[in-house]
Coordinates of C-alpha atoms and ligand atoms in Angstrom, one line a residue:
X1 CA -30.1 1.9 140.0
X2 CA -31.6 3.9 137.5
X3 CA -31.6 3.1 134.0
X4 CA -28.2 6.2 133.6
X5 CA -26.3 3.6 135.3
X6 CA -23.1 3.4 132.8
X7 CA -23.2 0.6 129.9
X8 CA -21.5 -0.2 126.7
X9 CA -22.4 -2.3 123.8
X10 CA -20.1 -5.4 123.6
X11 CA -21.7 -7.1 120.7
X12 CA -24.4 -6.3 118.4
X13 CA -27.3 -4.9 120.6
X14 CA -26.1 -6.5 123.6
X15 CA -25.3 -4.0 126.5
X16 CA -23.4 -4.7 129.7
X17 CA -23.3 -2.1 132.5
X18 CA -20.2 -1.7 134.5
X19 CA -21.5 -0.7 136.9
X20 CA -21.3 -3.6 139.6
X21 CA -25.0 -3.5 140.4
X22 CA -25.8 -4.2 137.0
X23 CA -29.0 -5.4 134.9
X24 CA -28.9 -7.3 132.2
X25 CA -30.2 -7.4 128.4
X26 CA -30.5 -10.7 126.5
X27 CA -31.5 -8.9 123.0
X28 CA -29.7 -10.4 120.4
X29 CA -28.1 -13.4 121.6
X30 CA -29.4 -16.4 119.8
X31 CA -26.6 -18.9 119.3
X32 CA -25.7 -21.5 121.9
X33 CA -27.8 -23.4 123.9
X34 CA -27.9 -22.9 128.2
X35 CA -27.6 -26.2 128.9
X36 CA -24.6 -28.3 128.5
X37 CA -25.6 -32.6 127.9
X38 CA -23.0 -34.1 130.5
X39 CA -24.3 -38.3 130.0
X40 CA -23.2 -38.3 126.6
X41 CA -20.6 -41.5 126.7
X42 CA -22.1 -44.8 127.7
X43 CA -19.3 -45.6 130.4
X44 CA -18.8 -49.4 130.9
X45 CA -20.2 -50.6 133.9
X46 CA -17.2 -51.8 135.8
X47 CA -14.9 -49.1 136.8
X48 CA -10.9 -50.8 136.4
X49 CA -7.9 -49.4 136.4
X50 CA -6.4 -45.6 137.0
X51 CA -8.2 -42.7 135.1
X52 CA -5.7 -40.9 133.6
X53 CA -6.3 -37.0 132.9
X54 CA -4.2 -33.9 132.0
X55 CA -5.2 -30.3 132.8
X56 CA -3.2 -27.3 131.3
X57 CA -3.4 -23.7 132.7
X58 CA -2.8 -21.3 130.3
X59 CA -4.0 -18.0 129.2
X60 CA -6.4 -17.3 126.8
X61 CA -9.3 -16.3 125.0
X62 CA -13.2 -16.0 125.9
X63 CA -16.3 -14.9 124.0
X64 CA -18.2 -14.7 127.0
X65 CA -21.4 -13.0 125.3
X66 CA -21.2 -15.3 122.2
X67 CA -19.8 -15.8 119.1
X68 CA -20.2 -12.3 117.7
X69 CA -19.3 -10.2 121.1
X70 CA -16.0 -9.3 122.3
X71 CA -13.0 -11.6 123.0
X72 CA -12.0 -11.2 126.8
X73 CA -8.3 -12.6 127.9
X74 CA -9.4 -15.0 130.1
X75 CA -7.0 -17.9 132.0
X76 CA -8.1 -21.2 131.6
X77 CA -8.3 -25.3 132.0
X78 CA -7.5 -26.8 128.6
X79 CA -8.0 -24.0 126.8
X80 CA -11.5 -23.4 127.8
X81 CA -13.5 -21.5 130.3
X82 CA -14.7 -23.2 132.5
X83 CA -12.5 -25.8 132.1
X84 CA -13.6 -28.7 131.0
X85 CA -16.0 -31.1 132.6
X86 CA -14.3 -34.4 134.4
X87 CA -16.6 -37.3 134.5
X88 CA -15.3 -39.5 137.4
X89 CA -16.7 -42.9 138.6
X90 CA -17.5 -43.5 142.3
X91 CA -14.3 -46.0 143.7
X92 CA -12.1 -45.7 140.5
X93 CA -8.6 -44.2 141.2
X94 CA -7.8 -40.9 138.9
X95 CA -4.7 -39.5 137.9
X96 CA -4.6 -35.8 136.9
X97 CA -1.8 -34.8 135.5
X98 CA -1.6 -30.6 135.8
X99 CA 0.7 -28.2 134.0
X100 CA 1.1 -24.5 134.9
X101 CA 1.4 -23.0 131.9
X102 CA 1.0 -19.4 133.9
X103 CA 3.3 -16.6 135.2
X104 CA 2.4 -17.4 138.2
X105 CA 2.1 -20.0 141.3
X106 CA -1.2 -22.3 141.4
X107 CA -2.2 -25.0 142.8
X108 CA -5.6 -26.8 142.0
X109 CA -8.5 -27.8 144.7
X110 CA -11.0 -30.5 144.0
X111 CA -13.4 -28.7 146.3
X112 CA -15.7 -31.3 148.1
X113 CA -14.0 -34.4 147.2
X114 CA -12.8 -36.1 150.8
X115 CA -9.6 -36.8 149.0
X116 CA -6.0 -37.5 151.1
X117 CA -4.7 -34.7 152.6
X118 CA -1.9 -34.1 150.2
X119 CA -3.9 -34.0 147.1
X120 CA -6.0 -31.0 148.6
X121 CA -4.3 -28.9 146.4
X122 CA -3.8 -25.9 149.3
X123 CA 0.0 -24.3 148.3
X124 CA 2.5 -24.3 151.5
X125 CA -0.1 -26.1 153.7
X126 CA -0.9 -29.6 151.6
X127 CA 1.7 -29.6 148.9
X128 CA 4.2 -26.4 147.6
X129 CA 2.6 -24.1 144.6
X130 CA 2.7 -25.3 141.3
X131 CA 5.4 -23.5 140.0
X132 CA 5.3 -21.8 136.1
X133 CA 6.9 -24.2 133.7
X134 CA 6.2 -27.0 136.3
X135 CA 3.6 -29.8 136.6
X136 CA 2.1 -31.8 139.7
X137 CA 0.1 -35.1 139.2
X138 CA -2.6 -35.5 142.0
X139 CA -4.1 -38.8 142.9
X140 CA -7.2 -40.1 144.5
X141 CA -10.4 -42.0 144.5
X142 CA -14.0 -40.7 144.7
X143 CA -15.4 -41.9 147.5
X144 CA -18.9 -39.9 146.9
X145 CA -20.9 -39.5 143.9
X146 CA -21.8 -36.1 143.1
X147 CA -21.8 -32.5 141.6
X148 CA -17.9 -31.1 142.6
X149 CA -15.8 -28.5 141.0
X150 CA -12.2 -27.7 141.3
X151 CA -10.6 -24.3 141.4
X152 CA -7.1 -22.5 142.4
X153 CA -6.0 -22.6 145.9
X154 CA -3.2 -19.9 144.8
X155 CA -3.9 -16.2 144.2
X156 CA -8.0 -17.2 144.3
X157 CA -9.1 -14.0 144.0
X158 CA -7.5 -13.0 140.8
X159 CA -7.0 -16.9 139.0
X160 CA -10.7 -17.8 139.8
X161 CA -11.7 -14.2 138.8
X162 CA -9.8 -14.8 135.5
X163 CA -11.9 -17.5 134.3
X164 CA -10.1 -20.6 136.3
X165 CA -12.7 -23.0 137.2
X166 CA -14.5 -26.7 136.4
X167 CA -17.1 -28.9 136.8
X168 CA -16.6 -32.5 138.3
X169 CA -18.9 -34.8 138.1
X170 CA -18.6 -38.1 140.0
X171 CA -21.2 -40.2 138.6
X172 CA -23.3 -42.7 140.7
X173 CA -22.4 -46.8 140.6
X174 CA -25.7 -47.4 139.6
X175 CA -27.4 -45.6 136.6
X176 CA -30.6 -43.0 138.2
X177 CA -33.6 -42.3 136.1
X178 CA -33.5 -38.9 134.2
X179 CA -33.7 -38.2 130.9
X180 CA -31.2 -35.9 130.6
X181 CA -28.5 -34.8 132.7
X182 CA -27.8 -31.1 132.7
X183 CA -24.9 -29.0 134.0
X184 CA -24.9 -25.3 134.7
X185 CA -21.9 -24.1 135.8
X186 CA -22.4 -20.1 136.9
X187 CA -19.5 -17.5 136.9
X188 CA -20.0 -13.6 137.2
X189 CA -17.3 -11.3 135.6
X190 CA -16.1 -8.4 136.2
X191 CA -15.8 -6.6 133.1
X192 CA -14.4 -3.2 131.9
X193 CA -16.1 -1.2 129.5
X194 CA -13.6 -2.7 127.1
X195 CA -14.6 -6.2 127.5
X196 CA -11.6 -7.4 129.2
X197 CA -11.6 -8.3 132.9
X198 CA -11.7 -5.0 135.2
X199 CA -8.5 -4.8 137.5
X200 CA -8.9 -3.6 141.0
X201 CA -8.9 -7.5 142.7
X202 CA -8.8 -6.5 146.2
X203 CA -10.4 -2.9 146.8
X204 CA -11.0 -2.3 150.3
X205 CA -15.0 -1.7 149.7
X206 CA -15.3 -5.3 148.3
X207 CA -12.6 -6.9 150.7
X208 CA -14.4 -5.6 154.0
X209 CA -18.0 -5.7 152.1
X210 CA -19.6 -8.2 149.8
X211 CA -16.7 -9.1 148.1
X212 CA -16.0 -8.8 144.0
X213 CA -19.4 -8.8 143.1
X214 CA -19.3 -9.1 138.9
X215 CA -21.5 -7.5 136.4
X216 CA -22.0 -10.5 133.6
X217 CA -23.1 -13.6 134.7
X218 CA -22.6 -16.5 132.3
X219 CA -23.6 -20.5 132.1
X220 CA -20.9 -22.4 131.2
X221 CA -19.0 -19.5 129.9
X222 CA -21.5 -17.8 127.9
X223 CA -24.4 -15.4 128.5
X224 CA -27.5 -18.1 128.1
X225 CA -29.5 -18.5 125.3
X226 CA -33.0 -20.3 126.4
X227 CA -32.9 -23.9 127.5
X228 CA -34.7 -26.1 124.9
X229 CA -36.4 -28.7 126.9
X230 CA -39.3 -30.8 125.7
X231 CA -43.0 -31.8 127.2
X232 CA -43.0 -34.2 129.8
X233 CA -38.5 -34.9 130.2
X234 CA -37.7 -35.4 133.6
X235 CA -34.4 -33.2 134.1
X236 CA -31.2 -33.7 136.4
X237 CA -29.7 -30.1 136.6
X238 CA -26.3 -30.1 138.1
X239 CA -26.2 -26.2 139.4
X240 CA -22.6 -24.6 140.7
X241 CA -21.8 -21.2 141.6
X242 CA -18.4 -20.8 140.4
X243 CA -18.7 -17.2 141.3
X244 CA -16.1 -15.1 143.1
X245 CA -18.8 -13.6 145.4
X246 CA -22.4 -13.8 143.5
X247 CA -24.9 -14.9 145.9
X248 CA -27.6 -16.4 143.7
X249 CA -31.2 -17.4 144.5
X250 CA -32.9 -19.2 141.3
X251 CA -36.9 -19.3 140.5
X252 CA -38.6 -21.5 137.5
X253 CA -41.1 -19.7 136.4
X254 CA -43.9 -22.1 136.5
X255 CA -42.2 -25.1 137.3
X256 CA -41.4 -26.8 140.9
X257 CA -37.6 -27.6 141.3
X258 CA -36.8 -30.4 143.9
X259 CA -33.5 -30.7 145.5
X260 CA -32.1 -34.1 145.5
X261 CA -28.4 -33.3 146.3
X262 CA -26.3 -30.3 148.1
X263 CA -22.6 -30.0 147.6
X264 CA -22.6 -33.3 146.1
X265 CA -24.4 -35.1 148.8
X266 CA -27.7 -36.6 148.6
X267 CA -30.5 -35.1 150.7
X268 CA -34.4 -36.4 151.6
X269 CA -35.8 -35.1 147.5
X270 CA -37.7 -31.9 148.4
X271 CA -39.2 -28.6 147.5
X272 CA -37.2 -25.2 148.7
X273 CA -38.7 -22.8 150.6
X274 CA -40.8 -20.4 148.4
X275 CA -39.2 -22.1 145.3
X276 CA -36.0 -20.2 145.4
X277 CA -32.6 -22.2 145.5
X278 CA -30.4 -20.4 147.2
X279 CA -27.0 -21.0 145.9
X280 CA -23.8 -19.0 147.0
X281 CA -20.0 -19.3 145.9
X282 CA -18.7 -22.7 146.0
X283 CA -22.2 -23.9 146.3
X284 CA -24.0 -26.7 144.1
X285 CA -27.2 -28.2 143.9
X286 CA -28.8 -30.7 141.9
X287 CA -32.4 -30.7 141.0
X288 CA -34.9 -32.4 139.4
X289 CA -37.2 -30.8 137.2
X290 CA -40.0 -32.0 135.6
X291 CA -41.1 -30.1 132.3
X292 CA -44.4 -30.0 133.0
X293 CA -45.2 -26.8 131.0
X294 CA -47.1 -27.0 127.6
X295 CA -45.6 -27.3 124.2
X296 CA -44.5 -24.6 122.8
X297 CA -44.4 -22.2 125.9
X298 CA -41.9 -20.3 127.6
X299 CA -40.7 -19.6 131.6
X300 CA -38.2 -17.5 132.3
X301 CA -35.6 -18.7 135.1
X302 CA -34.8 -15.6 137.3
X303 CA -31.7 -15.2 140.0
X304 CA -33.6 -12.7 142.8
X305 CA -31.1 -13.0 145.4
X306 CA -30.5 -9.3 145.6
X307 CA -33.3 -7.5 146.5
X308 CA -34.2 -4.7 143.4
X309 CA -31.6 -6.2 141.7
X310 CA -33.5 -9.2 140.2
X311 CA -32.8 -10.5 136.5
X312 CA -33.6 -13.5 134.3
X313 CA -30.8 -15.4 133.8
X314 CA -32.3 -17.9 131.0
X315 CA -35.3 -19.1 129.8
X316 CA -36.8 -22.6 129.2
X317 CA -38.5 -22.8 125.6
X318 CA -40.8 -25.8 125.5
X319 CA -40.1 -27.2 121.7
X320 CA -43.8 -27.5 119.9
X321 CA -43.5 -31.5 120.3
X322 CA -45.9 -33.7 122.0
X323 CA -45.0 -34.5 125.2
X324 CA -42.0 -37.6 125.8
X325 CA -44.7 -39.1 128.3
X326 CA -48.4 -38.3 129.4
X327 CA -47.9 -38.6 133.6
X328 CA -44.5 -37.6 135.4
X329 CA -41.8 -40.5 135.6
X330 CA -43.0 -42.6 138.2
X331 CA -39.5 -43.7 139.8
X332 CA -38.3 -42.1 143.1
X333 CA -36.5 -39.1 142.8
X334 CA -33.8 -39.8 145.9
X335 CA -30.5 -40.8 144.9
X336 CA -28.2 -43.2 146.4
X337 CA -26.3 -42.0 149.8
X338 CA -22.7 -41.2 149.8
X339 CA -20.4 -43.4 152.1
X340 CA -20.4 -40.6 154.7
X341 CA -19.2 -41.7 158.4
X342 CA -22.2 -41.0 160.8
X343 CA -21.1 -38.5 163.6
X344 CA -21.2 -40.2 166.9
X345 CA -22.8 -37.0 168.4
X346 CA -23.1 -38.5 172.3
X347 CA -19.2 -38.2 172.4
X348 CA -18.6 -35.3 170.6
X349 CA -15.9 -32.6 170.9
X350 CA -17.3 -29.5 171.0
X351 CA -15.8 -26.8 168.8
X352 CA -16.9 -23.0 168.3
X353 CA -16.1 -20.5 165.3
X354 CA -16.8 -17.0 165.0
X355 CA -16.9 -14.7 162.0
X356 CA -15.8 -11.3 162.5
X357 CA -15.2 -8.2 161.3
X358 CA -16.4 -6.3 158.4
X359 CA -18.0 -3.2 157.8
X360 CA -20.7 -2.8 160.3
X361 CA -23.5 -0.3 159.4
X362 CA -22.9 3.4 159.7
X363 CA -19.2 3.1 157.9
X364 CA -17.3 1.7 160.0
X365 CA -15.2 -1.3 160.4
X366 CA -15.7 -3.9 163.2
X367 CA -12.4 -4.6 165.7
X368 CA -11.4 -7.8 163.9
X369 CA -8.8 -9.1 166.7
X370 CA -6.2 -6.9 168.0
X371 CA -5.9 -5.7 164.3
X372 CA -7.5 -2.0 164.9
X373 CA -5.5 0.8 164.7
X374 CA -3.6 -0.6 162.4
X375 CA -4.6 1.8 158.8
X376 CA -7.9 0.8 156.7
X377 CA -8.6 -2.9 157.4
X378 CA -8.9 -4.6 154.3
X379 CA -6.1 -2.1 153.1
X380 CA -3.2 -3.6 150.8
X381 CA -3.9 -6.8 152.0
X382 CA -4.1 -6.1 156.0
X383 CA -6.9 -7.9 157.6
X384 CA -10.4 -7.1 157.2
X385 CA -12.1 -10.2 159.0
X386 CA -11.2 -12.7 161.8
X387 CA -11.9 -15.9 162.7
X388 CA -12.1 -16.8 166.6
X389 CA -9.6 -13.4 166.8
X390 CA -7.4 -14.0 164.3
X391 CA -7.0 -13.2 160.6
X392 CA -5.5 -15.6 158.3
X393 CA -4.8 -14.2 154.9
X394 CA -4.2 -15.7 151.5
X395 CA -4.5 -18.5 150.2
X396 CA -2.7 -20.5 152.7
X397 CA 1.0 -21.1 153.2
X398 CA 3.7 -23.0 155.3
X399 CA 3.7 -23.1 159.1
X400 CA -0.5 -22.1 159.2
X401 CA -1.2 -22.4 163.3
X402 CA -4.1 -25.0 163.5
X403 CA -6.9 -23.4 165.0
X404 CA -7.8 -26.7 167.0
X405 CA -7.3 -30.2 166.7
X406 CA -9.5 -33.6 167.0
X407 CA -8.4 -36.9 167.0
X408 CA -8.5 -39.4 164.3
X409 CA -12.2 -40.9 164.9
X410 CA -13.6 -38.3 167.2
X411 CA -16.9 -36.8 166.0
X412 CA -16.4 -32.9 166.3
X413 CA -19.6 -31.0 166.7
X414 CA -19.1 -27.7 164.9
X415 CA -21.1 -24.2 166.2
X416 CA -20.0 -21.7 163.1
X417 CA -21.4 -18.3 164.5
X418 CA -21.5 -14.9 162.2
X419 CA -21.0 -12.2 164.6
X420 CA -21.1 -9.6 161.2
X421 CA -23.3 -7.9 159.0
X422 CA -22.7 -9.9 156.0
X423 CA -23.3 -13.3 154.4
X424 CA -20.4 -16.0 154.5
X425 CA -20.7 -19.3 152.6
X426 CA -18.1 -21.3 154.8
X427 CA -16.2 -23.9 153.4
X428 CA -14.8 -26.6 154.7
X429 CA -11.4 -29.1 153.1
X430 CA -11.7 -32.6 153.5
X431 CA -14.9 -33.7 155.0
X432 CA -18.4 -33.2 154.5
X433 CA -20.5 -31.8 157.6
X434 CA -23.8 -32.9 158.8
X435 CA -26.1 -29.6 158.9
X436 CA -28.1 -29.8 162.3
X437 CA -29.3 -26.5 163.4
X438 CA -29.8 -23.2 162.0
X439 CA -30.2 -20.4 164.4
X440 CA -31.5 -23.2 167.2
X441 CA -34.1 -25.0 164.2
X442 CA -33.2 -27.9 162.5
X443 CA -32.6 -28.4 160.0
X444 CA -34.5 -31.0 157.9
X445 CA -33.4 -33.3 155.0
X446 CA -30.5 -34.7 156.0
X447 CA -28.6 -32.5 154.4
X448 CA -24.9 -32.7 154.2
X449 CA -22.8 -29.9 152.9
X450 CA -19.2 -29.0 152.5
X451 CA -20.2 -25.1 151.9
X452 CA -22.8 -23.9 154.5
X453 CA -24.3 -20.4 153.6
X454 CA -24.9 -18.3 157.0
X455 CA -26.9 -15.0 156.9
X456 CA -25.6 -12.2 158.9
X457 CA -26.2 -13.0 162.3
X458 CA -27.0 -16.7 162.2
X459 CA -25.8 -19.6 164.0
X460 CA -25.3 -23.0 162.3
X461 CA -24.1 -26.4 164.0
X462 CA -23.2 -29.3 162.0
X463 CA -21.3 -32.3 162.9
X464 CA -18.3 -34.5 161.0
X465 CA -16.8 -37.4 161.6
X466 CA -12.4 -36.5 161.5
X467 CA -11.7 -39.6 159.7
X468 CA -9.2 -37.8 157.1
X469 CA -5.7 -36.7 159.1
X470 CA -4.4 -33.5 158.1
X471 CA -4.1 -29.9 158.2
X472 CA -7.7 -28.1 156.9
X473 CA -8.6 -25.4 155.6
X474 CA -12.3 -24.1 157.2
X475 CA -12.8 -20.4 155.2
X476 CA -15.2 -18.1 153.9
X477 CA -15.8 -18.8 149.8
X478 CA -16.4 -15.2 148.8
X479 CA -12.7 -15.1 147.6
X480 CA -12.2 -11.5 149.3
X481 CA -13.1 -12.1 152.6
X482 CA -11.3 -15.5 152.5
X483 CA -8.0 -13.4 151.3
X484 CA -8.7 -10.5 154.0
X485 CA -8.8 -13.4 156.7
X486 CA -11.8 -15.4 157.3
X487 CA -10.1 -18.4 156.9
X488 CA -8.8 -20.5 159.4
X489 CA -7.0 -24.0 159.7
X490 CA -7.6 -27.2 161.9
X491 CA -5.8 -30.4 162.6
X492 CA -6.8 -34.3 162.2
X493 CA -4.1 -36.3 164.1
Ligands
C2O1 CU1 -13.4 -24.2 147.0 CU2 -10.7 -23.7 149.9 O1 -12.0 -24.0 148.4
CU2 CU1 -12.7 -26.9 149.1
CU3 CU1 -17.5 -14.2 153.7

């Protein structure tokens, strides 16, 4: 990238390139703080009763650069991009009432909540589209404390690409020590050098490549200002990648982030490798952070996931005060364990998935099934990636061929391979897997994770317990390749 790469002033002295591998410039944008304060209600301590909640899809309007930069027609949850922040409680039943208010089919998924099969929110597979005009109530009951979101399941690319997204936030039964309790949910547009969301959803290059790869990313719907934080606060910082296809991978400048949770789940509190969080679509960690920097100073936080494509996405400014406390909190960092069913792995079912497909290097396009010769993979919607052979496309829809299928109890001991060039976070509906190995090491922290990144080339097993009957999506979270067919569906009977 040189510095000739195309850009255009969308609000005073703020320049966006269009450019997808873009750079960004900060200058100029003062108002709004990074961080959004998610523990502002002193909930009462016994959860009783249904939680009753209404979500309206509708178009509308963003200033995604701030108050004084271009309005971008955006879709959105409540009005609001991202839409708005649900505080749950662990065990209490919730009842979301949701309205389409679009021209279009939707559906929403409450990705990573091991909900009933029926409220998965998956059009034709789980329950039939949300039409326009028309409303669906779904029902359930958190099982798991933790940092969720909830999305489309209906025309993904485009409705999340639009702006439709949210945080959920199942908080913990019993209160955990932090100061404050941050949220940072990431998105990365696509715009036009008019400020309004570029068209194309759905090219070829990003169907069979990286995917829709944006050229603005924004926290909680607005470029970040710095992050005012104070000497000596212990932090919770909820991160998701709401992003289409963004990979992420997030330093703090002189600080040491430690991960306490993945995808919602609790993990052994620890320090990622080289400081860097790697956090792809669909992905969320939480972290703590303590602010150990001096009064007054400044640390830039930087997302270096692509390399020579590195920018600072925020920056924490240390107010002048005098530290909250002299020494660090001492109270443990780990948080309470999820409910999870412990996989039985002596008498598990063995099940293999392989990702194929995509463009391999020198141009051309891997055989993705018996789909070759068949015009431009990735091409108005034909294939441009398999799964096990086969391509399923979309978002999902009636009469989906399950892949396999376990039986009600049986521990099923996953191998996901990626036979292609590229990175796929795979996701899976319903259940939360056990990460064992990564490329034949394992991997440590008990982690647990519903959205497992794998490099090109790498092997992951992880195990489950198929305690949820139903018909499951298992896909690929970059939105493209998920639509061009790496997506695939299994059976709990
Ligand atoms: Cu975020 Cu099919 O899911
Ligand atoms: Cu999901
Ligand atoms: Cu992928």
């Amino acid at each position: 990238m040189s510095s000739h790469s195309p850009s255009i002033e969308i609000a005073k002295g703020y320049k966006v390139n269009y450019d997808f591998k873009y750079r960004l410039s900060r200058r100029g944008f003062l108002a709004a703080t990074a961080g959004l304060a998610v523990s502002a209600s002193l909930c009462p301590a016994v959860a009783s009763g249904v939680d009753e909640r209404s979500i309206r899809i509708a178009p509308g309007q963003a200033r995604l650069t701030g108050q004084d930069g271009l309005s971008t027609a955006v879709w959105t949850y409540n009005g609001a991009v991202p839409g708005p922040a649900l505080r749950l409680r662990q065990g209490q039943p919730v009842r979301i009432a949701v309205e389409n208010g679009l021209h279009e089919d939707t559906t929403v998924h409450w990705h990573g909540i091991r909900l009933p099969n029926a409220m998965d929110g998956v059009p034709g597979l789980t329950q039939p589209p949300i039409r326009p005009g028309e409303s669906f109530v779904y029902e359930f009951t958190p099982p798991d404390a933790g940092t969720f979101w909830y999305h489309p399941h209906a025309d993904s690319l485009v409705q999340l690409g639009r702006g439709l997204a949210g945080p959920l936030i199942v908080e913990e039964a019993e209160s955990v020590a932090f100061d404050r309790d941050l949220l940072w949910l990431l998105q990365d547009w696509r715009l036009a050098k008019d400020g309004q969301i570029a068209g194309g959803f759905g090219s070829a290059m990003d169907a069979s490549m990286s995917g829709r790869v944006g050229n603005l990313v924004t926290i909680n719907g607005i470029v970040p200002a710095d992050l005012d934080v104070r000497a000596g606060e212990r932090v919770r910082l909820r991160l998701v990648n709401a992003a289409l296809a963004r990979m992420m991978a997030l330093r703090f400048e002189g600080h040491r982030p430690v991960v306490i949770a993945i995808d919602g789940q609790p993990c052994e509190p620890h320090e990622p490798e080289n400081g860097r969080l790697v956090l792809a679509p669909a992905m969320r960690i939480d972290i703590a952070l303590e602010m150990q920097g001096d009064p007054g100073s400044r640390h830039d936080v930087i997302d270096d996931f692509y390399n020579g494509l590195a920018y600072r996405l925020t920056t924490l400014a240390y107010s002048k005060a005098v530290p909250i406390r002299l020494h660090p909190l001492d109270a443990p960092l780990a948080l309470p364990r999820n409910p999870l069913p412990k996989p039985d792995l002596a008498n598990a079912v063995r099940q293999e998935v392989l990702l194929q497909g995509g463009m391999m290097g020198g141009g051309k396009l891997a055989g993705v099934g018996g789909m070759m010769g068949m015009g431009m993979p990735g091409m108005n919607g034909t294939p441009a990636w398999a799964i096990n052979g086969m391509s399923m496309t979309g978002d999902g829809h009636a009469g989906m061929a399950p892949q396999f299928t376990l039986e009600r109890g049986s521990t099923c001991r996953l191998t996901m391979r990626n036979e292609t060039a590229w990175w796929h976070p795979m996701h899976v509906h319903g259940f939360s897997l056990s990460v064992l190995s990564r490329n034949g090491a394992p991997v440590p922290h008990r982690q647990w994770q519903d959205t497992v990144l794998l490099a090109p080339k790498d092997t992951i097993e992880c195990a489950f317990v198929a305690d949820n009957p139903g018909d499951w999506m298992l896909h690929c979270h970059v939105a493209d390749h998920q639509m061009a067919g790496l997506m695939t569906v299994f059976r709990v009977t």
